[in-house]
Amino acid sequence: MINHEIKINFEEYTSVEELGQADKELCLEAVKALANSHSPYSKFRVGVAMRLQSGKILHASNQENVAYPSGLCAERVALFNWGANHPNDPIETMAITAHSDEFLLTKPITSCGACLQVLAEYEKKQGRAIKMLLYCQQGAVWTATGIESFLPFLFFEDRLNN
C-alpha cells in the first residue's frame, strides 16, 4: 500500500479591505452581480465577476428554474458567456460571492464540483491558471491561483482530444 497526501494552498484575508485595489474592486463587482440572480426557490444568490486580460469585466449570477436542475450556477453562467463571446481574451481573475435571504453567511462559499470541472476545462483551454477570489461580504476572502487548489483530482483524458 502507498499512502498519498494532498495539500492545498490558499491565502485568507480577514476582509476585502486587505486586498490590493484590483482584487477589491473585482469582489465588489461580484456583489453587483447578485442583483441579477434568479433564485426564488433557494433564496441563495451567487454573483461572479471575471476580469479578462483586456481589463474587461464580465458579470454573472445563478439562474434557477422551477424544473430543477434546469438552472445554472453563476460560475458556469460566467464561463459559458466567456467561452461563447470572449474566448481569445484570457480570464485572469474570478471573484465569487453569495448572499442568503434565509441566513447569514460567515465564510466564503466554494464552487460546486460541476463548476470546478468547467473551470478546469477553461483553464486548460486558455493555457493558464485563473486566480480565484472567494469573498464573504461579512468576513474573509480566500484566494488561490489554479483550480487544482479546489479540485485536486481533475478529470482529464488527453486522448479525448484526438
Tab-separated table of N, CA and C in Angstrom:
chain	number	residue	atom	x	y	z
A	1	MET	N	0.839	-1.175	0.000
A	1	MET	CA	0.000	0.000	0.000
A	1	MET	C	0.892	1.249	0.000
A	2	ILE	N	0.462	2.256	-0.729
A	2	ILE	CA	1.134	3.550	-0.744
A	2	ILE	C	0.146	4.569	-0.219
A	3	ASN	N	0.558	5.339	0.745
A	3	ASN	CA	-0.286	6.390	1.304
A	3	ASN	C	0.101	7.716	0.642
A	4	HIS	N	-0.878	8.398	0.064
A	4	HIS	CA	-0.652	9.688	-0.580
A	4	HIS	C	-1.358	10.765	0.221
A	5	GLU	N	-0.786	11.944	0.208
A	5	GLU	CA	-1.399	13.082	0.895
A	5	GLU	C	-1.479	14.249	-0.072
A	6	ILE	N	-2.617	14.916	-0.082
A	6	ILE	CA	-2.803	16.084	-0.927
A	6	ILE	C	-2.903	17.298	-0.028
A	7	LYS	N	-2.128	18.310	-0.345
A	7	LYS	CA	-2.193	19.574	0.383
A	7	LYS	C	-2.572	20.668	-0.597
A	8	ILE	N	-3.361	21.601	-0.135
A	8	ILE	CA	-3.701	22.745	-0.972
A	8	ILE	C	-3.199	24.006	-0.292
A	9	ASN	N	-2.978	25.006	-1.093
A	9	ASN	CA	-2.542	26.290	-0.582
A	9	ASN	C	-3.536	27.362	-0.989
A	10	PHE	N	-3.911	28.188	-0.027
A	10	PHE	CA	-4.712	29.359	-0.327
A	10	PHE	C	-4.406	30.405	0.722
A	11	GLU	N	-4.670	31.645	0.367
A	11	GLU	CA	-4.459	32.749	1.303
A	11	GLU	C	-5.806	33.172	1.857
A	12	GLU	N	-5.821	33.571	3.113
A	12	GLU	CA	-7.045	34.076	3.724
A	12	GLU	C	-6.801	35.491	4.215
A	13	TYR	N	-7.652	36.396	3.773
A	13	TYR	CA	-7.628	37.783	4.216
A	13	TYR	C	-8.841	37.976	5.123
A	14	THR	N	-8.691	38.733	6.192
A	14	THR	CA	-9.805	38.884	7.138
A	14	THR	C	-10.939	39.730	6.581
A	15	SER	N	-10.632	40.570	5.596
A	15	SER	CA	-11.680	41.359	4.947
A	15	SER	C	-11.208	41.780	3.567
A	16	VAL	N	-12.147	42.249	2.777
A	16	VAL	CA	-11.851	42.711	1.425
A	16	VAL	C	-10.911	43.915	1.458
A	17	GLU	N	-10.902	44.639	2.551
A	17	GLU	CA	-10.052	45.830	2.678
A	17	GLU	C	-8.565	45.489	2.641
A	18	GLU	N	-8.189	44.255	2.921
A	18	GLU	CA	-6.779	43.845	2.911
A	18	GLU	C	-6.258	43.534	1.505
A	19	LEU	N	-7.153	43.416	0.544
A	19	LEU	CA	-6.749	43.073	-0.822
A	19	LEU	C	-6.156	44.273	-1.541
A	20	GLY	N	-5.421	43.989	-2.602
A	20	GLY	CA	-4.984	45.056	-3.489
A	20	GLY	C	-6.200	45.675	-4.161
A	21	GLN	N	-6.034	46.848	-4.702
A	21	GLN	CA	-7.160	47.599	-5.260
A	21	GLN	C	-7.898	46.831	-6.358
A	22	ALA	N	-7.175	46.209	-7.281
A	22	ALA	CA	-7.818	45.499	-8.399
A	22	ALA	C	-8.667	44.332	-7.898
A	23	ASP	N	-8.153	43.562	-6.946
A	23	ASP	CA	-8.911	42.428	-6.413
A	23	ASP	C	-10.099	42.898	-5.578
A	24	LYS	N	-9.913	43.964	-4.814
A	24	LYS	CA	-11.021	44.516	-4.030
A	24	LYS	C	-12.149	44.956	-4.965
A	25	GLU	N	-11.800	45.674	-6.012
A	25	GLU	CA	-12.805	46.146	-6.961
A	25	GLU	C	-13.546	44.981	-7.612
A	26	LEU	N	-12.830	43.902	-7.933
A	26	LEU	CA	-13.477	42.760	-8.565
A	26	LEU	C	-14.454	42.088	-7.589
A	27	CYS	N	-14.088	41.993	-6.325
A	27	CYS	CA	-15.006	41.440	-5.330
A	27	CYS	C	-16.279	42.286	-5.242
A	28	LEU	N	-16.129	43.591	-5.274
A	28	LEU	CA	-17.294	44.478	-5.206
A	28	LEU	C	-18.138	44.384	-6.474
A	29	GLU	N	-17.514	44.105	-7.611
A	29	GLU	CA	-18.256	43.867	-8.849
A	29	GLU	C	-19.076	42.574	-8.736
A	30	ALA	N	-18.530	41.573	-8.058
A	30	ALA	CA	-19.278	40.324	-7.846
A	30	ALA	C	-20.527	40.584	-7.013
A	31	VAL	N	-20.422	41.498	-6.039
A	31	VAL	CA	-21.594	41.872	-5.236
A	31	VAL	C	-22.659	42.489	-6.137
A	32	LYS	N	-22.243	43.344	-7.069
A	32	LYS	CA	-23.201	43.949	-8.007
A	32	LYS	C	-23.924	42.883	-8.830
A	33	ALA	N	-23.220	41.819	-9.173
A	33	ALA	CA	-23.808	40.756	-9.990
A	33	ALA	C	-24.937	40.032	-9.262
A	34	LEU	N	-24.955	40.084	-7.932
A	34	LEU	CA	-26.018	39.437	-7.158
A	34	LEU	C	-27.404	39.966	-7.539
A	35	ALA	N	-27.462	41.211	-7.970
A	35	ALA	CA	-28.748	41.846	-8.281
A	35	ALA	C	-29.511	41.114	-9.382
A	36	ASN	N	-28.801	40.417	-10.274
A	36	ASN	CA	-29.457	39.740	-11.381
A	36	ASN	C	-29.651	38.242	-11.144
A	37	SER	N	-29.384	37.806	-9.923
A	37	SER	CA	-29.617	36.402	-9.596
A	37	SER	C	-31.110	36.102	-9.667
A	38	HIS	N	-31.435	34.976	-10.272
A	38	HIS	CA	-32.827	34.496	-10.275
A	38	HIS	C	-32.841	33.272	-9.357
A	39	SER	N	-33.154	33.499	-8.091
A	39	SER	CA	-33.080	32.432	-7.087
A	39	SER	C	-34.301	32.437	-6.170
A	40	PRO	N	-35.511	32.380	-6.743
A	40	PRO	CA	-36.710	32.434	-5.908
A	40	PRO	C	-36.942	31.175	-5.074
A	41	TYR	N	-36.287	30.065	-5.412
A	41	TYR	CA	-36.527	28.804	-4.718
A	41	TYR	C	-35.561	28.613	-3.553
A	42	SER	N	-34.285	28.809	-3.800
A	42	SER	CA	-33.285	28.634	-2.735
A	42	SER	C	-33.088	29.899	-1.915
A	43	LYS	N	-33.410	31.049	-2.503
A	43	LYS	CA	-33.133	32.346	-1.880
A	43	LYS	C	-31.646	32.492	-1.528
A	44	PHE	N	-30.820	31.823	-2.333
A	44	PHE	CA	-29.366	31.844	-2.176
A	44	PHE	C	-28.787	32.399	-3.465
A	45	ARG	N	-28.380	33.664	-3.412
A	45	ARG	CA	-27.879	34.365	-4.593
A	45	ARG	C	-26.361	34.249	-4.677
A	46	VAL	N	-25.879	34.012	-5.871
A	46	VAL	CA	-24.440	33.929	-6.113
A	46	VAL	C	-24.098	34.894	-7.244
A	47	GLY	N	-23.046	35.671	-7.040
A	47	GLY	CA	-22.589	36.618	-8.046
A	47	GLY	C	-21.139	36.377	-8.395
A	48	VAL	N	-20.821	36.571	-9.663
A	48	VAL	CA	-19.460	36.380	-10.168
A	48	VAL	C	-19.062	37.597	-10.984
A	49	ALA	N	-17.820	37.988	-10.833
A	49	ALA	CA	-17.207	38.986	-11.706
A	49	ALA	C	-15.874	38.404	-12.178
A	50	MET	N	-15.641	38.456	-13.480
A	50	MET	CA	-14.392	37.942	-14.055
A	50	MET	C	-13.669	39.064	-14.768
A	51	ARG	N	-12.393	39.208	-14.454
A	51	ARG	CA	-11.565	40.185	-15.172
A	51	ARG	C	-10.782	39.442	-16.251
A	52	LEU	N	-10.915	39.936	-17.467
A	52	LEU	CA	-10.196	39.354	-18.591
A	52	LEU	C	-8.868	40.080	-18.784
A	53	GLN	N	-8.004	39.500	-19.565
A	53	GLN	CA	-6.680	40.096	-19.802
A	53	GLN	C	-6.798	41.516	-20.320
A	54	SER	N	-7.812	41.795	-21.128
A	54	SER	CA	-8.002	43.129	-21.700
A	54	SER	C	-8.451	44.158	-20.660
A	55	GLY	N	-8.839	43.682	-19.475
A	55	GLY	CA	-9.378	44.563	-18.442
A	55	GLY	C	-10.895	44.538	-18.388
A	56	LYS	N	-11.535	43.969	-19.408
A	56	LYS	CA	-12.993	43.860	-19.429
A	56	LYS	C	-13.461	42.999	-18.261
A	57	ILE	N	-14.572	43.395	-17.646
A	57	ILE	CA	-15.157	42.630	-16.541
A	57	ILE	C	-16.494	42.065	-16.995
A	58	LEU	N	-16.647	40.752	-16.823
A	58	LEU	CA	-17.901	40.070	-17.115
A	58	LEU	C	-18.613	39.779	-15.794
A	59	HIS	N	-19.931	39.906	-15.797
A	59	HIS	CA	-20.744	39.642	-14.604
A	59	HIS	C	-21.661	38.457	-14.877
A	60	ALA	N	-21.954	37.695	-13.840
A	60	ALA	CA	-22.895	36.582	-13.966
A	60	ALA	C	-23.495	36.294	-12.597
A	61	SER	N	-24.635	35.610	-12.618
A	61	SER	CA	-25.298	35.212	-11.380
A	61	SER	C	-26.006	33.886	-11.603
A	62	ASN	N	-26.348	33.236	-10.508
A	62	ASN	CA	-27.053	31.960	-10.623
A	62	ASN	C	-28.459	32.180	-11.159
A	63	GLN	N	-28.927	31.203	-11.918
A	63	GLN	CA	-30.232	31.277	-12.560
A	63	GLN	C	-30.984	29.978	-12.283
A	64	GLU	N	-31.940	30.034	-11.376
A	64	GLU	CA	-32.707	28.850	-11.004
A	64	GLU	C	-33.904	28.663	-11.937
A	65	ASN	N	-34.479	27.478	-11.876
A	65	ASN	CA	-35.663	27.164	-12.664
A	65	ASN	C	-36.543	26.233	-11.851
A	66	VAL	N	-37.834	26.407	-11.960
A	66	VAL	CA	-38.766	25.570	-11.219
A	66	VAL	C	-38.583	24.096	-11.581
A	67	ALA	N	-38.142	23.809	-12.784
A	67	ALA	CA	-37.873	22.436	-13.205
A	67	ALA	C	-36.424	22.084	-12.868
A	68	TYR	N	-36.142	22.011	-11.554
A	68	TYR	CA	-34.797	21.674	-11.084
A	68	TYR	C	-34.372	20.352	-11.709
A	69	PRO	N	-33.186	20.207	-12.207
A	69	PRO	CA	-31.987	21.029	-12.144
A	69	PRO	C	-31.731	21.839	-13.409
A	70	SER	N	-32.746	22.403	-13.986
A	70	SER	CA	-32.595	23.147	-15.232
A	70	SER	C	-31.870	24.469	-15.080
A	71	GLY	N	-31.663	24.936	-13.865
A	71	GLY	CA	-30.949	26.190	-13.643
A	71	GLY	C	-29.454	26.019	-13.836
A	72	LEU	N	-28.729	27.074	-13.537
A	72	LEU	CA	-27.286	27.039	-13.719
A	72	LEU	C	-26.602	27.907	-12.675
A	73	CYS	N	-25.489	27.420	-12.171
A	73	CYS	CA	-24.691	28.157	-11.189
A	73	CYS	C	-24.065	29.396	-11.838
A	74	ALA	N	-23.783	30.395	-11.023
A	74	ALA	CA	-23.206	31.647	-11.507
A	74	ALA	C	-21.858	31.434	-12.202
A	75	GLU	N	-21.047	30.530	-11.661
A	75	GLU	CA	-19.730	30.299	-12.240
A	75	GLU	C	-19.837	29.794	-13.678
A	76	ARG	N	-20.745	28.846	-13.914
A	76	ARG	CA	-20.895	28.315	-15.271
A	76	ARG	C	-21.551	29.326	-16.199
A	77	VAL	N	-22.475	30.138	-15.679
A	77	VAL	CA	-23.041	31.209	-16.499
A	77	VAL	C	-21.904	32.113	-16.987
A	78	ALA	N	-21.013	32.484	-16.075
A	78	ALA	CA	-19.880	33.356	-16.424
A	78	ALA	C	-18.938	32.686	-17.424
A	79	LEU	N	-18.588	31.446	-17.156
A	79	LEU	CA	-17.624	30.759	-18.010
A	79	LEU	C	-18.176	30.481	-19.404
A	80	PHE	N	-19.439	30.082	-19.491
A	80	PHE	CA	-20.014	29.816	-20.804
A	80	PHE	C	-20.176	31.114	-21.595
A	81	ASN	N	-20.477	32.200	-20.910
A	81	ASN	CA	-20.525	33.511	-21.572
A	81	ASN	C	-19.139	33.842	-22.140
A	82	TRP	N	-18.117	33.648	-21.322
A	82	TRP	CA	-16.757	33.908	-21.786
A	82	TRP	C	-16.422	33.027	-22.998
A	83	GLY	N	-16.702	31.730	-22.891
A	83	GLY	CA	-16.369	30.809	-23.969
A	83	GLY	C	-17.081	31.139	-25.272
A	84	ALA	N	-18.316	31.635	-25.166
A	84	ALA	CA	-19.099	31.955	-26.364
A	84	ALA	C	-18.756	33.321	-26.945
A	85	ASN	N	-18.321	34.257	-26.091
A	85	ASN	CA	-18.167	35.636	-26.549
A	85	ASN	C	-16.765	36.228	-26.454
A	86	HIS	N	-15.898	35.662	-25.642
A	86	HIS	CA	-14.575	36.272	-25.419
A	86	HIS	C	-13.453	35.226	-25.347
A	87	PRO	N	-13.474	34.158	-26.127
A	87	PRO	CA	-12.501	33.070	-25.932
A	87	PRO	C	-11.055	33.457	-26.195
A	88	ASN	N	-10.815	34.553	-26.868
A	88	ASN	CA	-9.439	34.974	-27.156
A	88	ASN	C	-8.937	36.058	-26.214
A	89	ASP	N	-9.679	36.299	-25.152
A	89	ASP	CA	-9.311	37.285	-24.131
A	89	ASP	C	-9.244	36.523	-22.807
A	90	PRO	N	-8.070	35.988	-22.449
A	90	PRO	CA	-7.967	35.075	-21.309
A	90	PRO	C	-8.521	35.639	-19.998
A	91	ILE	N	-9.070	34.729	-19.206
A	91	ILE	CA	-9.569	35.066	-17.874
A	91	ILE	C	-8.371	35.168	-16.939
A	92	GLU	N	-8.244	36.287	-16.255
A	92	GLU	CA	-7.171	36.438	-15.279
A	92	GLU	C	-7.647	36.122	-13.868
A	93	THR	N	-8.768	36.729	-13.465
A	93	THR	CA	-9.237	36.599	-12.083
A	93	THR	C	-10.751	36.457	-12.071
A	94	MET	N	-11.227	35.638	-11.143
A	94	MET	CA	-12.662	35.413	-10.988
A	94	MET	C	-13.011	35.592	-9.517
A	95	ALA	N	-13.950	36.505	-9.226
A	95	ALA	CA	-14.415	36.745	-7.858
A	95	ALA	C	-15.818	36.170	-7.711
A	96	ILE	N	-16.054	35.473	-6.606
A	96	ILE	CA	-17.343	34.837	-6.343
A	96	ILE	C	-17.811	35.251	-4.956
A	97	THR	N	-19.070	35.654	-4.867
A	97	THR	CA	-19.666	35.974	-3.571
A	97	THR	C	-21.091	35.452	-3.547
A	98	ALA	N	-21.682	35.441	-2.367
A	98	ALA	CA	-23.052	34.943	-2.232
A	98	ALA	C	-23.770	35.697	-1.128
A	99	HIS	N	-25.094	35.582	-1.174
A	99	HIS	CA	-25.954	36.166	-0.144
A	99	HIS	C	-27.177	35.270	0.012
A	100	SER	N	-27.543	35.011	1.242
A	100	SER	CA	-28.750	34.240	1.507
A	100	SER	C	-29.788	35.138	2.156
A	101	ASP	N	-31.026	34.998	1.712
A	101	ASP	CA	-32.126	35.714	2.351
A	101	ASP	C	-32.592	34.989	3.610
A	102	GLU	N	-32.078	33.786	3.855
A	102	GLU	CA	-32.535	32.939	4.955
A	102	GLU	C	-31.582	32.904	6.145
A	103	PHE	N	-30.293	33.154	5.921
A	103	PHE	CA	-29.305	33.065	6.998
A	103	PHE	C	-28.086	33.910	6.645
A	104	LEU	N	-27.259	34.179	7.629
A	104	LEU	CA	-26.056	34.997	7.448
A	104	LEU	C	-24.882	34.117	7.051
A	105	LEU	N	-24.235	34.464	5.962
A	105	LEU	CA	-23.017	33.762	5.555
A	105	LEU	C	-21.849	34.323	6.344
A	106	THR	N	-21.062	33.446	6.935
A	106	THR	CA	-19.945	33.890	7.771
A	106	THR	C	-18.584	33.458	7.241
A	107	LYS	N	-18.580	32.773	6.099
A	107	LYS	CA	-17.321	32.395	5.453
A	107	LYS	C	-17.563	32.333	3.956
A	108	PRO	N	-16.500	32.380	3.161
A	108	PRO	CA	-16.678	32.319	1.707
A	108	PRO	C	-17.337	31.010	1.284
A	109	ILE	N	-18.066	31.070	0.184
A	109	ILE	CA	-18.610	29.845	-0.388
A	109	ILE	C	-17.646	29.334	-1.446
A	110	THR	N	-17.672	28.044	-1.654
A	110	THR	CA	-16.846	27.431	-2.686
A	110	THR	C	-17.743	26.947	-3.818
A	111	SER	N	-17.170	26.812	-4.973
A	111	SER	CA	-17.909	26.355	-6.146
A	111	SER	C	-18.235	24.872	-6.026
A	112	CYS	N	-19.338	24.462	-6.656
A	112	CYS	CA	-19.703	23.046	-6.670
A	112	CYS	C	-18.741	22.279	-7.582
A	113	GLY	N	-18.780	20.972	-7.500
A	113	GLY	CA	-17.892	20.131	-8.299
A	113	GLY	C	-18.052	20.328	-9.790
A	114	ALA	N	-19.299	20.480	-10.258
A	114	ALA	CA	-19.520	20.686	-11.696
A	114	ALA	C	-18.869	21.984	-12.161
A	115	CYS	N	-19.011	23.029	-11.367
A	115	CYS	CA	-18.391	24.311	-11.732
A	115	CYS	C	-16.872	24.216	-11.701
A	116	LEU	N	-16.332	23.504	-10.724
A	116	LEU	CA	-14.883	23.338	-10.653
A	116	LEU	C	-14.359	22.607	-11.881
A	117	GLN	N	-15.083	21.592	-12.340
A	117	GLN	CA	-14.641	20.867	-13.526
A	117	GLN	C	-14.692	21.753	-14.765
A	118	VAL	N	-15.722	22.598	-14.873
A	118	VAL	CA	-15.795	23.525	-16.006
A	118	VAL	C	-14.660	24.548	-15.914
A	119	LEU	N	-14.375	25.031	-14.710
A	119	LEU	CA	-13.235	25.932	-14.537
A	119	LEU	C	-11.946	25.260	-15.002
A	120	ALA	N	-11.785	23.998	-14.653
A	120	ALA	CA	-10.586	23.265	-15.067
A	120	ALA	C	-10.494	23.203	-16.593
A	121	GLU	N	-11.625	22.957	-17.248
A	121	GLU	CA	-11.654	22.886	-18.715
A	121	GLU	C	-11.230	24.210	-19.333
A	122	TYR	N	-11.724	25.312	-18.773
A	122	TYR	CA	-11.397	26.613	-19.350
A	122	TYR	C	-9.970	27.046	-19.018
A	123	GLU	N	-9.443	26.634	-17.879
A	123	GLU	CA	-8.016	26.884	-17.635
A	123	GLU	C	-7.181	26.157	-18.680
A	124	LYS	N	-7.534	24.911	-18.942
A	124	LYS	CA	-6.797	24.139	-19.952
A	124	LYS	C	-6.951	24.784	-21.325
A	125	LYS	N	-8.168	25.198	-21.653
A	125	LYS	CA	-8.437	25.818	-22.961
A	125	LYS	C	-7.599	27.074	-23.165
A	126	GLN	N	-7.490	27.906	-22.130
A	126	GLN	CA	-6.744	29.157	-22.292
A	126	GLN	C	-5.259	29.001	-21.987
A	127	GLY	N	-4.863	27.838	-21.470
A	127	GLY	CA	-3.454	27.563	-21.236
A	127	GLY	C	-2.847	28.309	-20.068
A	128	ARG	N	-3.688	28.712	-19.109
A	128	ARG	CA	-3.167	29.402	-17.933
A	128	ARG	C	-4.164	29.314	-16.788
A	129	ALA	N	-3.622	29.389	-15.586
A	129	ALA	CA	-4.428	29.296	-14.368
A	129	ALA	C	-5.231	30.579	-14.153
A	130	ILE	N	-6.336	30.430	-13.456
A	130	ILE	CA	-7.209	31.551	-13.108
A	130	ILE	C	-7.059	31.829	-11.617
A	131	LYS	N	-6.875	33.082	-11.273
A	131	LYS	CA	-6.842	33.471	-9.866
A	131	LYS	C	-8.284	33.521	-9.364
A	132	MET	N	-8.532	32.875	-8.231
A	132	MET	CA	-9.874	32.811	-7.660
A	132	MET	C	-9.931	33.644	-6.383
A	133	LEU	N	-10.989	34.440	-6.254
A	133	LEU	CA	-11.259	35.226	-5.050
A	133	LEU	C	-12.622	34.793	-4.529
A	134	LEU	N	-12.652	34.129	-3.394
A	134	LEU	CA	-13.908	33.713	-2.776
A	134	LEU	C	-14.182	34.697	-1.648
A	135	TYR	N	-15.229	35.491	-1.813
A	135	TYR	CA	-15.460	36.661	-0.970
A	135	TYR	C	-16.712	36.509	-0.112
A	136	CYS	N	-16.542	36.540	1.188
A	136	CYS	CA	-17.664	36.591	2.125
A	136	CYS	C	-17.862	38.052	2.512
A	137	GLN	N	-19.005	38.602	2.199
A	137	GLN	CA	-19.230	40.021	2.447
A	137	GLN	C	-19.169	40.383	3.928
A	138	GLN	N	-19.395	39.431	4.803
A	138	GLN	CA	-19.322	39.695	6.240
A	138	GLN	C	-18.008	39.227	6.846
A	139	GLY	N	-17.015	38.928	6.011
A	139	GLY	CA	-15.780	38.418	6.584
A	139	GLY	C	-14.668	38.215	5.599
A	140	ALA	N	-14.159	37.007	5.591
A	140	ALA	CA	-12.908	36.668	4.924
A	140	ALA	C	-13.016	36.612	3.396
A	141	VAL	N	-11.831	36.680	2.799
A	141	VAL	CA	-11.650	36.425	1.373
A	141	VAL	C	-10.582	35.349	1.266
A	142	TRP	N	-10.887	34.291	0.534
A	142	TRP	CA	-9.910	33.237	0.272
A	142	TRP	C	-9.427	33.404	-1.155
A	143	THR	N	-8.123	33.320	-1.370
A	143	THR	CA	-7.571	33.439	-2.719
A	143	THR	C	-6.659	32.256	-3.024
A	144	ALA	N	-6.704	31.826	-4.259
A	144	ALA	CA	-5.808	30.776	-4.751
A	144	ALA	C	-5.721	30.937	-6.256
A	145	THR	N	-4.612	30.505	-6.818
A	145	THR	CA	-4.455	30.543	-8.267
A	145	THR	C	-4.373	29.112	-8.765
A	146	GLY	N	-5.228	28.798	-9.697
A	146	GLY	CA	-5.272	27.451	-10.267
A	146	GLY	C	-6.355	26.619	-9.614
A	147	ILE	N	-7.160	26.023	-10.416
A	147	ILE	CA	-8.319	25.284	-9.930
A	147	ILE	C	-7.923	24.018	-9.169
A	148	GLU	N	-6.713	23.529	-9.364
A	148	GLU	CA	-6.280	22.336	-8.642
A	148	GLU	C	-6.259	22.549	-7.136
A	149	SER	N	-6.214	23.822	-6.695
A	149	SER	CA	-6.293	24.101	-5.262
A	149	SER	C	-7.665	23.725	-4.702
A	150	PHE	N	-8.682	23.707	-5.554
A	150	PHE	CA	-10.036	23.399	-5.123
A	150	PHE	C	-10.495	22.016	-5.572
A	151	LEU	N	-9.924	21.512	-6.642
A	151	LEU	CA	-10.310	20.214	-7.199
A	151	LEU	C	-9.036	19.457	-7.596
A	152	PRO	N	-8.384	18.806	-6.608
A	152	PRO	CA	-7.090	18.189	-6.896
A	152	PRO	C	-7.150	17.016	-7.871
A	153	PHE	N	-8.273	16.322	-7.945
A	153	PHE	CA	-8.392	15.220	-8.886
A	153	PHE	C	-9.248	15.638	-10.081
A	154	LEU	N	-8.666	16.457	-10.922
A	154	LEU	CA	-9.360	16.916	-12.124
A	154	LEU	C	-9.557	15.751	-13.073
A	155	PHE	N	-10.649	15.766	-13.805
A	155	PHE	CA	-10.847	14.757	-14.843
A	155	PHE	C	-10.317	15.295	-16.154
A	156	PHE	N	-9.258	14.693	-16.634
A	156	PHE	CA	-8.745	14.995	-17.961
A	156	PHE	C	-8.248	13.708	-18.575
A	157	GLU	N	-8.548	13.532	-19.811
A	157	GLU	CA	-8.030	12.407	-20.588
A	157	GLU	C	-7.591	13.003	-21.920
A	158	ASP	N	-6.281	13.200	-22.043
A	158	ASP	CA	-5.741	13.859	-23.228
A	158	ASP	C	-6.067	13.133	-24.537
A	159	ARG	N	-6.274	11.829	-24.482
A	159	ARG	CA	-6.594	11.095	-25.712
A	159	ARG	C	-7.980	11.450	-26.249
A	160	LEU	N	-8.816	12.094	-25.432
A	160	LEU	CA	-10.120	12.528	-25.927
A	160	LEU	C	-9.984	13.689	-26.905
A	161	ASN	N	-8.830	14.360	-26.914
A	161	ASN	CA	-8.602	15.480	-27.825
A	161	ASN	C	-8.231	15.029	-29.227
A	162	ASN	N	-7.946	13.748	-29.416
A	162	ASN	CA	-7.513	13.255	-30.733
A	162	ASN	C	-8.653	13.200	-31.717
